[in-house]
Every structure is written in C-alpha cells, then in structure tokens.
Coordinates of C-alpha atoms in Angstrom, one line a residue:
X1 CA 18.4 -94.1 -2.7
X2 CA 17.5 -95.3 -6.2
X3 CA 21.1 -94.7 -7.4
X4 CA 22.4 -97.2 -4.9
X5 CA 19.8 -99.8 -5.7
X6 CA 20.6 -99.6 -9.4
X7 CA 24.3 -99.8 -8.8
X8 CA 23.9 -103.0 -6.7
X9 CA 21.8 -104.7 -9.3
X10 CA 24.7 -104.8 -11.7
X11 CA 26.6 -108.0 -12.7
X12 CA 29.4 -109.1 -10.5
X13 CA 32.8 -110.3 -11.6
X14 CA 34.0 -106.8 -12.7
X15 CA 37.0 -105.4 -10.8
X16 CA 37.1 -101.7 -11.0
X17 CA 40.4 -99.9 -10.7
X18 CA 41.2 -98.4 -7.3
X19 CA 41.8 -94.7 -6.8
X20 CA 45.6 -95.1 -6.8
X21 CA 45.5 -96.8 -10.2
X22 CA 43.3 -94.0 -11.5
X23 CA 45.6 -91.3 -10.2
X24 CA 48.6 -92.9 -12.0
X25 CA 46.7 -93.5 -15.2
X26 CA 48.2 -92.0 -18.3
X27 CA 46.4 -89.5 -20.3
X28 CA 43.7 -91.2 -22.4
X29 CA 43.5 -88.6 -25.1
X30 CA 46.1 -87.3 -27.5
X31 CA 46.2 -84.2 -29.6
X32 CA 47.4 -84.5 -33.1
X33 CA 49.6 -81.8 -34.6
X34 CA 47.4 -78.9 -35.4
X35 CA 48.0 -77.2 -38.7
X36 CA 46.2 -74.7 -40.9
X37 CA 44.8 -77.6 -42.9
X38 CA 43.9 -80.0 -40.1
X39 CA 42.9 -78.6 -36.8
X40 CA 41.6 -81.8 -35.3
X41 CA 42.0 -83.7 -32.1
X42 CA 41.9 -87.5 -32.0
X43 CA 40.7 -89.1 -28.8
X44 CA 41.7 -92.6 -27.9
X45 CA 39.3 -95.1 -26.3
X46 CA 39.3 -95.5 -22.5
X47 CA 38.2 -91.9 -22.1
X48 CA 35.5 -93.1 -19.7
X49 CA 38.1 -94.3 -17.2
X50 CA 39.6 -90.8 -17.1
X51 CA 36.1 -89.2 -16.6
X52 CA 35.3 -91.6 -13.7
X53 CA 38.7 -91.4 -12.1
X54 CA 38.7 -90.7 -8.3
X55 CA 40.3 -87.3 -8.4
X56 CA 38.2 -86.1 -11.3
X57 CA 35.0 -87.3 -9.7
X58 CA 35.8 -85.6 -6.4
X59 CA 36.7 -82.4 -8.2
X60 CA 33.3 -82.6 -10.0
X61 CA 31.5 -83.2 -6.7
X62 CA 33.1 -80.1 -5.2
X63 CA 32.2 -78.0 -8.2
X64 CA 28.5 -79.1 -8.0
X65 CA 28.5 -78.3 -4.2
X66 CA 29.9 -74.8 -4.8
X67 CA 27.3 -74.2 -7.5
X68 CA 24.6 -75.0 -5.0
X69 CA 21.3 -75.2 -7.0
X70 CA 18.0 -77.0 -6.4
X71 CA 17.5 -80.7 -5.9
X72 CA 16.5 -83.0 -8.8
X73 CA 13.5 -85.4 -8.9
X74 CA 15.1 -87.8 -6.3
X75 CA 15.2 -85.1 -3.6
X76 CA 18.9 -85.4 -2.8
X77 CA 20.4 -82.0 -1.9
X78 CA 23.9 -80.8 -2.7
X79 CA 24.8 -81.1 1.0
X80 CA 24.2 -84.9 0.8
X81 CA 26.1 -85.6 -2.4
X82 CA 29.7 -85.8 -1.1
X83 CA 29.0 -88.4 1.6
X84 CA 27.0 -90.4 -0.9
X85 CA 29.7 -90.3 -3.5
X86 CA 32.4 -91.3 -1.0
X87 CA 30.3 -94.2 0.2
X88 CA 29.2 -95.5 -3.2
X89 CA 32.0 -94.3 -5.5
X90 CA 33.1 -97.8 -6.7
X91 CA 29.5 -98.9 -7.4
X92 CA 28.7 -95.7 -9.4
X93 CA 32.0 -96.0 -11.3
X94 CA 31.5 -99.6 -12.2
X95 CA 27.9 -98.9 -13.4
X96 CA 28.9 -96.0 -15.5
X97 CA 32.1 -97.5 -17.0
X98 CA 30.2 -100.7 -17.9
X99 CA 27.6 -98.7 -19.7
X100 CA 24.8 -99.7 -17.3
X101 CA 24.1 -96.4 -15.7
X102 CA 20.6 -94.9 -16.4
X103 CA 20.3 -91.1 -15.8
X104 CA 17.2 -89.9 -14.1
X105 CA 14.7 -87.6 -15.8
X106 CA 15.2 -83.9 -15.1
X107 CA 12.8 -81.9 -13.0
X108 CA 11.0 -79.2 -14.9
X109 CA 11.4 -75.6 -13.6
X110 CA 10.0 -72.6 -15.4
X111 CA 11.7 -69.2 -15.2
X112 CA 9.9 -66.0 -16.3
X113 CA 11.4 -64.2 -19.3
X114 CA 11.4 -60.5 -20.2
X115 CA 8.8 -61.0 -22.9
X116 CA 6.3 -62.6 -20.6
X117 CA 6.9 -66.2 -21.7
X118 CA 8.7 -68.8 -19.6
X119 CA 12.1 -70.4 -20.0
X120 CA 11.9 -74.1 -19.4
X121 CA 14.9 -75.4 -17.3
X122 CA 15.5 -79.0 -16.4
X123 CA 17.2 -79.7 -13.1
X124 CA 19.1 -83.0 -13.0
X125 CA 19.6 -85.0 -9.8
X126 CA 22.8 -84.0 -8.0
X127 CA 24.4 -87.4 -8.9
X128 CA 23.7 -86.8 -12.6
X129 CA 25.2 -83.3 -12.2
X130 CA 28.4 -84.7 -10.7
X131 CA 28.7 -87.2 -13.6
X132 CA 28.0 -84.5 -16.1
X133 CA 30.6 -82.2 -14.5
X134 CA 33.1 -85.0 -14.5
X135 CA 32.6 -85.3 -18.3
X136 CA 32.9 -81.6 -18.7
X137 CA 36.3 -81.5 -16.9
X138 CA 37.7 -84.1 -19.3
X139 CA 36.0 -83.1 -22.5
X140 CA 36.5 -79.3 -22.3
X141 CA 40.3 -79.4 -22.7
X142 CA 39.7 -81.6 -25.7
X143 CA 37.2 -79.3 -27.4
X144 CA 38.6 -75.9 -26.4
X145 CA 41.3 -76.0 -29.1
X146 CA 38.6 -76.7 -31.7
X147 CA 36.5 -73.7 -30.8
X148 CA 37.0 -70.4 -32.7
X149 CA 38.2 -67.2 -31.2
X150 CA 34.8 -65.4 -31.9
X151 CA 32.9 -67.8 -29.6
X152 CA 32.7 -66.1 -26.2
X153 CA 30.0 -68.0 -24.2
X154 CA 30.6 -70.5 -21.5
X155 CA 34.3 -70.7 -22.2
X156 CA 37.4 -70.3 -20.0
X157 CA 38.7 -66.7 -20.0
X158 CA 35.9 -65.6 -22.3
X159 CA 33.0 -63.3 -21.5
X160 CA 30.4 -60.9 -22.7
X161 CA 32.7 -57.9 -22.5
X162 CA 35.1 -59.4 -25.0
X163 CA 32.2 -60.2 -27.4
X164 CA 31.0 -56.6 -27.2
X165 CA 34.5 -55.2 -27.7
X166 CA 34.9 -57.4 -30.8
X167 CA 31.6 -56.2 -32.2
X168 CA 32.6 -52.6 -31.5
X169 CA 35.9 -53.2 -33.5
X170 CA 34.0 -54.6 -36.5
X171 CA 31.6 -51.6 -36.5
X172 CA 34.5 -49.2 -36.3
X173 CA 36.1 -50.9 -39.3
X174 CA 33.0 -50.2 -41.4
X175 CA 31.1 -53.4 -41.0
X176 CA 28.1 -51.5 -39.7
X177 CA 25.2 -53.7 -41.0
X178 CA 24.4 -56.4 -38.6
X179 CA 22.5 -59.7 -39.1
X180 CA 21.2 -61.0 -35.8
X181 CA 20.4 -64.7 -36.1
X182 CA 17.6 -65.9 -33.9
X183 CA 17.5 -69.7 -33.3
X184 CA 14.0 -70.7 -32.4
X185 CA 13.9 -72.4 -29.1
X186 CA 17.5 -73.6 -29.6
X187 CA 17.9 -75.8 -26.5
X188 CA 14.5 -77.4 -27.0
X189 CA 15.1 -78.3 -30.7
X190 CA 18.7 -79.6 -31.0
X191 CA 18.6 -82.7 -33.2
X192 CA 20.0 -85.6 -31.2
X193 CA 21.2 -87.5 -34.2
X194 CA 23.1 -84.5 -35.6
X195 CA 24.7 -83.8 -32.2
X196 CA 25.8 -87.4 -31.7
X197 CA 27.3 -87.4 -35.2
X198 CA 29.3 -84.3 -34.4
X199 CA 30.4 -85.7 -31.0
X200 CA 31.5 -89.0 -32.6
X201 CA 33.8 -87.2 -35.0
X202 CA 36.1 -86.5 -32.0
X203 CA 35.1 -88.8 -29.2
X204 CA 36.2 -92.4 -30.1
X205 CA 35.1 -93.9 -26.8
X206 CA 31.6 -95.1 -27.6
X207 CA 30.7 -95.4 -23.9
X208 CA 31.1 -91.6 -23.5
X209 CA 29.0 -90.8 -26.6
X210 CA 26.4 -93.4 -25.4
X211 CA 26.2 -91.8 -21.9
X212 CA 25.7 -88.4 -23.4
X213 CA 22.9 -89.9 -25.6
X214 CA 21.3 -91.3 -22.5
X215 CA 21.3 -87.9 -20.9
X216 CA 19.7 -86.4 -24.0
X217 CA 16.9 -89.1 -23.9
X218 CA 16.5 -89.1 -20.1
X219 CA 13.2 -87.3 -20.2
X220 CA 11.6 -84.7 -18.0
X221 CA 9.2 -84.8 -15.1
X222 CA 6.7 -82.0 -15.3
X223 CA 4.0 -81.8 -12.6
X224 CA 4.5 -85.4 -11.8
X225 CA 4.1 -86.5 -15.5
X226 CA 7.0 -88.0 -17.5
X227 CA 7.7 -86.5 -20.9
X228 CA 10.0 -88.0 -23.5
X229 CA 12.9 -85.8 -24.8
X230 CA 13.4 -86.9 -28.4
X231 CA 14.9 -83.5 -29.4
X232 CA 16.7 -80.8 -27.5
X233 CA 18.5 -80.9 -24.1
X234 CA 18.1 -79.5 -20.7
X235 CA 19.4 -76.0 -20.0
X236 CA 20.0 -76.9 -16.4
X237 CA 22.6 -79.7 -17.0
X238 CA 26.3 -79.1 -16.3
X239 CA 27.2 -80.5 -19.7
X240 CA 24.6 -78.4 -21.6
X241 CA 26.8 -75.3 -22.3
X242 CA 29.6 -77.5 -23.6
X243 CA 27.2 -79.5 -25.9
X244 CA 25.7 -76.2 -27.1
X245 CA 29.2 -74.9 -28.1
X246 CA 30.1 -78.2 -29.7
X247 CA 27.0 -78.0 -31.9
X248 CA 27.2 -74.3 -32.7
X249 CA 31.0 -74.6 -33.4
X250 CA 29.8 -76.1 -36.7
X251 CA 28.1 -72.8 -37.5
X252 CA 31.2 -70.9 -36.5
X253 CA 33.3 -72.9 -38.8
X254 CA 30.9 -72.3 -41.7
X255 CA 31.0 -68.5 -41.0
X256 CA 34.8 -68.6 -40.9
X257 CA 34.9 -70.6 -44.2
X258 CA 32.8 -67.9 -45.8
X259 CA 35.3 -65.3 -44.4
X260 CA 32.5 -63.5 -42.5
X261 CA 33.0 -61.3 -39.4
X262 CA 30.9 -62.5 -36.6
X263 CA 30.5 -62.7 -32.8
X264 CA 28.7 -65.5 -31.0
X265 CA 27.8 -65.8 -27.3
X266 CA 26.0 -69.1 -26.6
X267 CA 23.2 -69.1 -29.2
X268 CA 23.3 -65.3 -29.8
X269 CA 25.0 -64.8 -33.1
X270 CA 25.7 -61.4 -34.8
X271 CA 27.2 -61.2 -38.3
X272 CA 28.8 -57.9 -39.5
X273 CA 28.8 -56.8 -43.2
X274 CA 29.2 -53.6 -45.1
X275 CA 25.9 -53.4 -47.1
X276 CA 22.3 -54.4 -46.8
X277 CA 22.5 -56.3 -50.1
X278 CA 25.4 -58.4 -48.7
X279 CA 23.4 -58.9 -45.4
X280 CA 20.4 -60.2 -47.3
X281 CA 22.5 -62.6 -49.3
X282 CA 24.4 -63.8 -46.2
X283 CA 21.3 -64.2 -44.1
X284 CA 19.7 -66.4 -46.7
X285 CA 22.7 -68.6 -47.1
X286 CA 23.4 -69.0 -43.4
X287 CA 19.7 -69.7 -42.7
X288 CA 19.8 -72.5 -45.3
X289 CA 23.0 -73.9 -43.7
X290 CA 21.5 -73.9 -40.2
X291 CA 18.3 -75.5 -41.2
X292 CA 19.6 -78.0 -43.7
X293 CA 23.0 -79.0 -42.2
X294 CA 22.5 -78.4 -38.5
X295 CA 18.8 -79.4 -38.4
X296 CA 18.0 -76.3 -36.4
X297 CA 15.2 -73.8 -37.0
X298 CA 15.8 -70.1 -37.6
X299 CA 13.1 -67.7 -36.3
X300 CA 12.7 -65.5 -39.4
X301 CA 10.4 -63.1 -37.5
X302 CA 13.0 -62.3 -34.9
X303 CA 16.1 -62.6 -37.2
X304 CA 16.9 -59.0 -38.2
X305 CA 19.1 -57.0 -40.5
X306 CA 19.8 -53.5 -38.9
X307 CA 22.3 -50.7 -38.8
X308 CA 24.8 -51.3 -36.0
X309 CA 23.4 -48.4 -34.0
X310 CA 19.9 -50.0 -33.9
X311 CA 20.8 -53.4 -32.6
X312 CA 20.6 -54.8 -29.1
X313 CA 23.2 -57.4 -28.4
X314 CA 23.7 -59.0 -24.9
X315 CA 22.0 -56.0 -23.4
X316 CA 24.3 -53.5 -25.0
X317 CA 23.9 -51.1 -28.0
X318 CA 26.2 -48.9 -30.0
X319 CA 26.4 -45.3 -31.0
X320 CA 28.6 -43.0 -33.1
X321 CA 30.5 -40.6 -30.8
X322 CA 32.6 -37.5 -31.7
X323 CA 35.3 -38.2 -34.2
X324 CA 33.3 -41.0 -35.7
X325 CA 34.3 -43.3 -32.9
X326 CA 32.0 -46.1 -32.0
X327 CA 30.8 -46.1 -28.4
X328 CA 29.1 -48.7 -26.2
X329 CA 26.0 -48.0 -24.1
X330 CA 23.4 -49.9 -22.2
X331 CA 20.4 -50.6 -24.3
X332 CA 17.3 -48.6 -23.2
X333 CA 15.3 -51.8 -22.7
X334 CA 17.9 -53.0 -20.1
X335 CA 17.8 -49.6 -18.3
X336 CA 14.0 -50.0 -18.0
X337 CA 14.5 -53.6 -16.9
X338 CA 16.9 -52.4 -14.2
X339 CA 14.5 -49.8 -12.9
X340 CA 11.7 -52.3 -12.8
X341 CA 13.9 -54.6 -10.6
X342 CA 14.7 -51.6 -8.3
X343 CA 11.0 -50.9 -8.0
X344 CA 10.5 -54.6 -7.0
X345 CA 13.2 -54.5 -4.4
X346 CA 12.0 -51.2 -2.9
X347 CA 8.3 -52.0 -3.0
X348 CA 6.8 -50.3 0.0
X349 CA 4.7 -53.3 1.0
X350 CA 7.7 -55.8 0.8
X351 CA 7.9 -55.9 4.5
X352 CA 11.6 -56.4 4.6
X353 CA 13.7 -54.3 7.1
X354 CA 16.4 -51.8 6.4
X355 CA 19.2 -54.3 6.6
X356 CA 17.7 -56.7 4.1
X357 CA 16.8 -53.8 1.8
X358 CA 20.4 -52.6 1.8
X359 CA 21.7 -56.1 1.2
X360 CA 19.4 -56.7 -1.7
X361 CA 20.1 -53.4 -3.3
X362 CA 23.9 -53.8 -2.9
X363 CA 23.9 -57.2 -4.4
X364 CA 21.8 -56.2 -7.4
X365 CA 23.5 -52.9 -8.1
X366 CA 27.0 -54.3 -7.8
X367 CA 26.1 -57.2 -10.2
X368 CA 24.4 -54.9 -12.7
X369 CA 27.3 -52.4 -12.8
X370 CA 29.8 -55.2 -13.1
X371 CA 28.0 -56.5 -16.2
X372 CA 27.5 -53.2 -17.9
X373 CA 30.7 -51.4 -16.7
X374 CA 32.3 -51.3 -20.2
X375 CA 29.4 -49.1 -21.4
X376 CA 29.5 -45.3 -21.4
X377 CA 26.7 -44.8 -18.8
X378 CA 27.7 -41.9 -16.6
X379 CA 24.5 -40.0 -17.4
X380 CA 22.4 -43.1 -16.8
X381 CA 24.2 -43.9 -13.5
X382 CA 23.8 -40.4 -12.1
X383 CA 20.2 -40.0 -13.1
X384 CA 19.3 -43.5 -11.7
X385 CA 21.1 -42.7 -8.4
X386 CA 18.9 -39.5 -8.0
X387 CA 15.8 -41.6 -8.7
X388 CA 17.0 -44.4 -6.4
X389 CA 17.6 -42.0 -3.4
X390 CA 14.1 -40.7 -3.9
X391 CA 12.8 -44.4 -3.8
X392 CA 14.7 -45.0 -0.6
X393 CA 13.4 -41.9 1.1
X394 CA 9.9 -43.0 0.0
X395 CA 10.5 -46.4 1.6
X396 CA 11.7 -44.8 4.8
X397 CA 8.8 -42.4 5.0
X398 CA 6.4 -45.3 4.5
X399 CA 8.1 -47.3 7.2
X400 CA 7.6 -44.6 9.8
X401 CA 3.8 -44.9 9.3
X402 CA 2.2 -42.9 12.0
X403 CA 2.3 -39.0 12.1
X404 CA 3.6 -39.0 15.6
X405 CA 6.6 -41.2 14.6
X406 CA 7.2 -39.1 11.6
X407 CA 7.3 -35.9 13.6
X408 CA 9.7 -37.4 16.0
X409 CA 12.0 -38.8 13.3
X410 CA 12.1 -35.5 11.3
X411 CA 12.8 -33.4 14.4
X412 CA 15.6 -35.8 15.3
X413 CA 17.0 -35.2 11.8
X414 CA 17.0 -31.4 12.3
X415 CA 13.7 -30.4 10.8
X416 CA 11.9 -27.6 12.6
X417 CA 8.9 -28.6 14.7
X418 CA 6.6 -26.6 12.4
X419 CA 7.8 -28.2 9.2
X420 CA 7.9 -31.6 10.8
X421 CA 4.3 -31.1 11.8
X422 CA 3.3 -30.0 8.3
X423 CA 5.1 -32.9 6.6
X424 CA 3.8 -35.6 9.0
X425 CA 0.3 -34.4 8.6
X426 CA 0.4 -34.0 4.8
X427 CA -2.3 -35.8 2.8
X428 CA -0.1 -35.8 -0.3
X429 CA 1.1 -39.2 -1.6
X430 CA 4.2 -40.9 -0.3
X431 CA 6.2 -40.3 -3.4
X432 CA 5.4 -36.6 -3.5
X433 CA 6.1 -36.0 0.2
X434 CA 9.4 -38.0 0.0
X435 CA 10.5 -35.7 -2.8
X436 CA 10.1 -32.4 -0.9
X437 CA 13.1 -30.3 -0.3
X438 CA 12.8 -30.5 3.4
X439 CA 12.9 -34.3 3.1
X440 CA 16.0 -34.1 1.1
X441 CA 17.6 -31.9 3.7
X442 CA 16.5 -34.3 6.5
X443 CA 17.6 -37.4 4.8
X444 CA 20.6 -36.2 2.8
X445 CA 22.6 -38.2 0.3
X446 CA 25.5 -38.4 2.7
X447 CA 23.3 -39.7 5.5
X448 CA 22.0 -42.4 3.2
X449 CA 25.6 -43.3 2.2
X450 CA 26.7 -43.5 5.8
X451 CA 23.7 -45.7 6.6
X452 CA 25.0 -48.2 4.0
X453 CA 22.6 -47.6 1.1
X454 CA 24.4 -48.2 -2.2
X455 CA 24.6 -46.1 -5.3
X456 CA 25.4 -47.1 -8.9
X457 CA 28.1 -44.4 -9.0
X458 CA 30.0 -46.0 -6.1
X459 CA 30.6 -49.1 -8.3
X460 CA 30.9 -47.4 -11.7
X461 CA 32.8 -44.0 -11.3

C-alpha cells in the first residue's frame, strides 16, 4: 500500500507516544468564558496529538466502516481499513503528527441532479476518511458553541424539520417575504485562503490547519487524469460538512449582526422580512458581503425574493390555512419527483421479483414519509396510495405474461371463469386492464397489504 510506503520513508529518531499515554493525555483545548461580548474559543497547541490519539483514531475508523461508501483511488475498501490501521497506526500517527503526511487525490464521482446536471463528488481514500473523521471528532466540540441556533445542517441534534418549523414561525409572525440566497457552486468555489484565515482564528495548532490545507489542495482524479483543486473542496470528505459550516458561520454572524431573521441548512439560506422593499435592500447588502468578504459567488439568476407561500425550501412549501395559520406541505415538485421514483422502481421491465420489489418500495416509502412527515399531506398520501396500488396491480399483471397463466391466477383469486377468460384475452393495454373493477376485486388492497406491499398511509397516518 502506498500509505505504508510513505510512512516508512519518514525520518527516524522520533518516538511517538504509545496508546496508554494518549488515553491519559489531558484535554488539549480550552474554552474561554463565553459572554455576550466575546463568544470565542481559544485552542492551545498540541491539538494534533488529540486528533491522532489511539482511542480517537479507532473511533474514527469504526465510524468510517459504519458509513460504508465506495473506495478511493487506492482501491482499499472499508472492510480492509481496520486491520490496516491496527498494523500501521504508529507509522501513520508519526507521519501525520510530524506534518509529513500527504493526502491522496479524491476520486471523482458524478451524481445526477434533478435539473439534469450532475453533482461532482470526490471520494477520498478510506485512510484519508479516517484521518478526516478523527479531526471532525475533535474539532466539532470546539466549533459547535460558535455556531448559531439558526444553522441546522450537519449538526448534532439539528435537522431539516427544525429548520422548517423555524421558517413557519417567522412566517406566522408576519415575516412573509423570503429572500432565498443561492450560492453558485458553493463547494466548488470556496476560497482556500479565506477558509484558512477563518480556521486560524480558532485553531492555534498550525499542523492541524496545514493538514486541512493539504486536503483542500489534494486534487482530484477524473477519468485517470489528475486535476488541481485551487478552490473549493470535495463534497465527499468526512470533514467537508464541518468546513462548510465553519465558512458559512461567518454569514450567519453577519445576518445576526444585522438583526435579520433567517434559517440556514448547509448552503441553503432563507431570510425572512416584512416587505419587498426591505427584501431588496437586504438582498443587495448580503450579496455584497458574501462576494466581497467571504469571496463566494451569489447566483443572481436563482436568488429570489418571493412571498412565503411561493417558496420551495428543503422540499417543503407553506400555505395559509384556516384562521390565518401557516401550514406546511410537500412542494409539488417533490411530489412529482417521488412519483417518478415509484415509476422507476415499479418499471415493468425491471426484471426484479416480488420480494425485491416490496423491499425497494418499503425502503423508499419509509424514508420519504420520514423526511416529509411534518407536512400536512394526508390528501397527497391517500391519492398516491391509490395510484401506487394500481401500479402494483399492473406490475403483477405484466409478470403473469401468458393468457393461460392469467386465467389460472384470476380464477384462483375468485374471478369467474368467463371474466377471467375475457380479462386474460383482452388486447387493452396493461395499465387499463389492471385498473378494471374485476382486477381490483381480485387483487384487493387487503390482499396487497397481507402480501407485504407497503403504502404511504401506513407510515404517515
């Protein structure tokens, strides 16, 4: 392995601390007294020893294994990483602590987006993921007290539901004009110098800042060709969400300084004001701050100022219910996206058997409902379930294929011989036949439920 070869090339004469010494090591960072005027955290040097301590490294390794994921450019799988770490732990620790470690380039992976474009992800090697995760485990407790309440993405005990509830609260209070800030290719355009400057304000161990800088500059392998990464950072790295929040916490602090009401989840920021005139003024000022102070680019074409009932935020939208109460619903685009996914799963030429179909449907439906469960979507759920059962009947009808098999199956389900003969011999399309009343009586909703086919209502109502 290249990691081993690099570790063994390092200078001799350095005695790294053993695991017992690491376990007994005192905390290497201190929190100053936080007041209204000074909410800062001072970090002493020797932070790297805490990061590369035995217990922290093993904990990071277990986390990487549990996350699974693809291999990096060196081909090592997550199954191989624990034995490798245990065998070469001291070598890796010495190399990292002495500042000699060189991260590998990430492997480019492209994921299709809803708008037809592709999101570029970078997959680090599993060793780099372990080291990044070890940094996250030490740095997160340092930065968490710095982050503001209105930041909900990639944080402990924070989630999308809380973000949506806070947005709902602002709208209910009359802040019903929303500025949606769109950062153009945020992860790909983060200014390294600015990020390092922000990190250095808190992290006083230069080796840690230097290692993060090395990860930023590690480069990417795309189709076997190496590309430099002079701006931005990989979305696939374990430390990327933390770095993102550290950078955008500067935006949060500016919004708070201006006494604005806002919600941020990762790089999705929504600002709530009471008038369009205020919105235009705020949008102009915040755009200037983002571009001049944070060195990021705002996509003016996608940045919008809209009434709260017209926005789409994290897949949700808002409406005015009876009594002027603000309600939450699933945005129509996300309902369409969900149905497209169901169509893909139940595609009649997919070739998967009933068991696999049930499993895929259950996993998707459970996850979808769990994400959108805070929305008022009873009507959507019941309507979708009716459509879904039709899709399943169509899938079953297609799988029976031959008229003889169809007659036999229908008769077994209680359909008269005459009707079974007519249905099985029909030249109508699969979708039309599977929607006939006799088909609904033969393959009832209860039979589908007993057979293990899921419904949205099961997880929502």
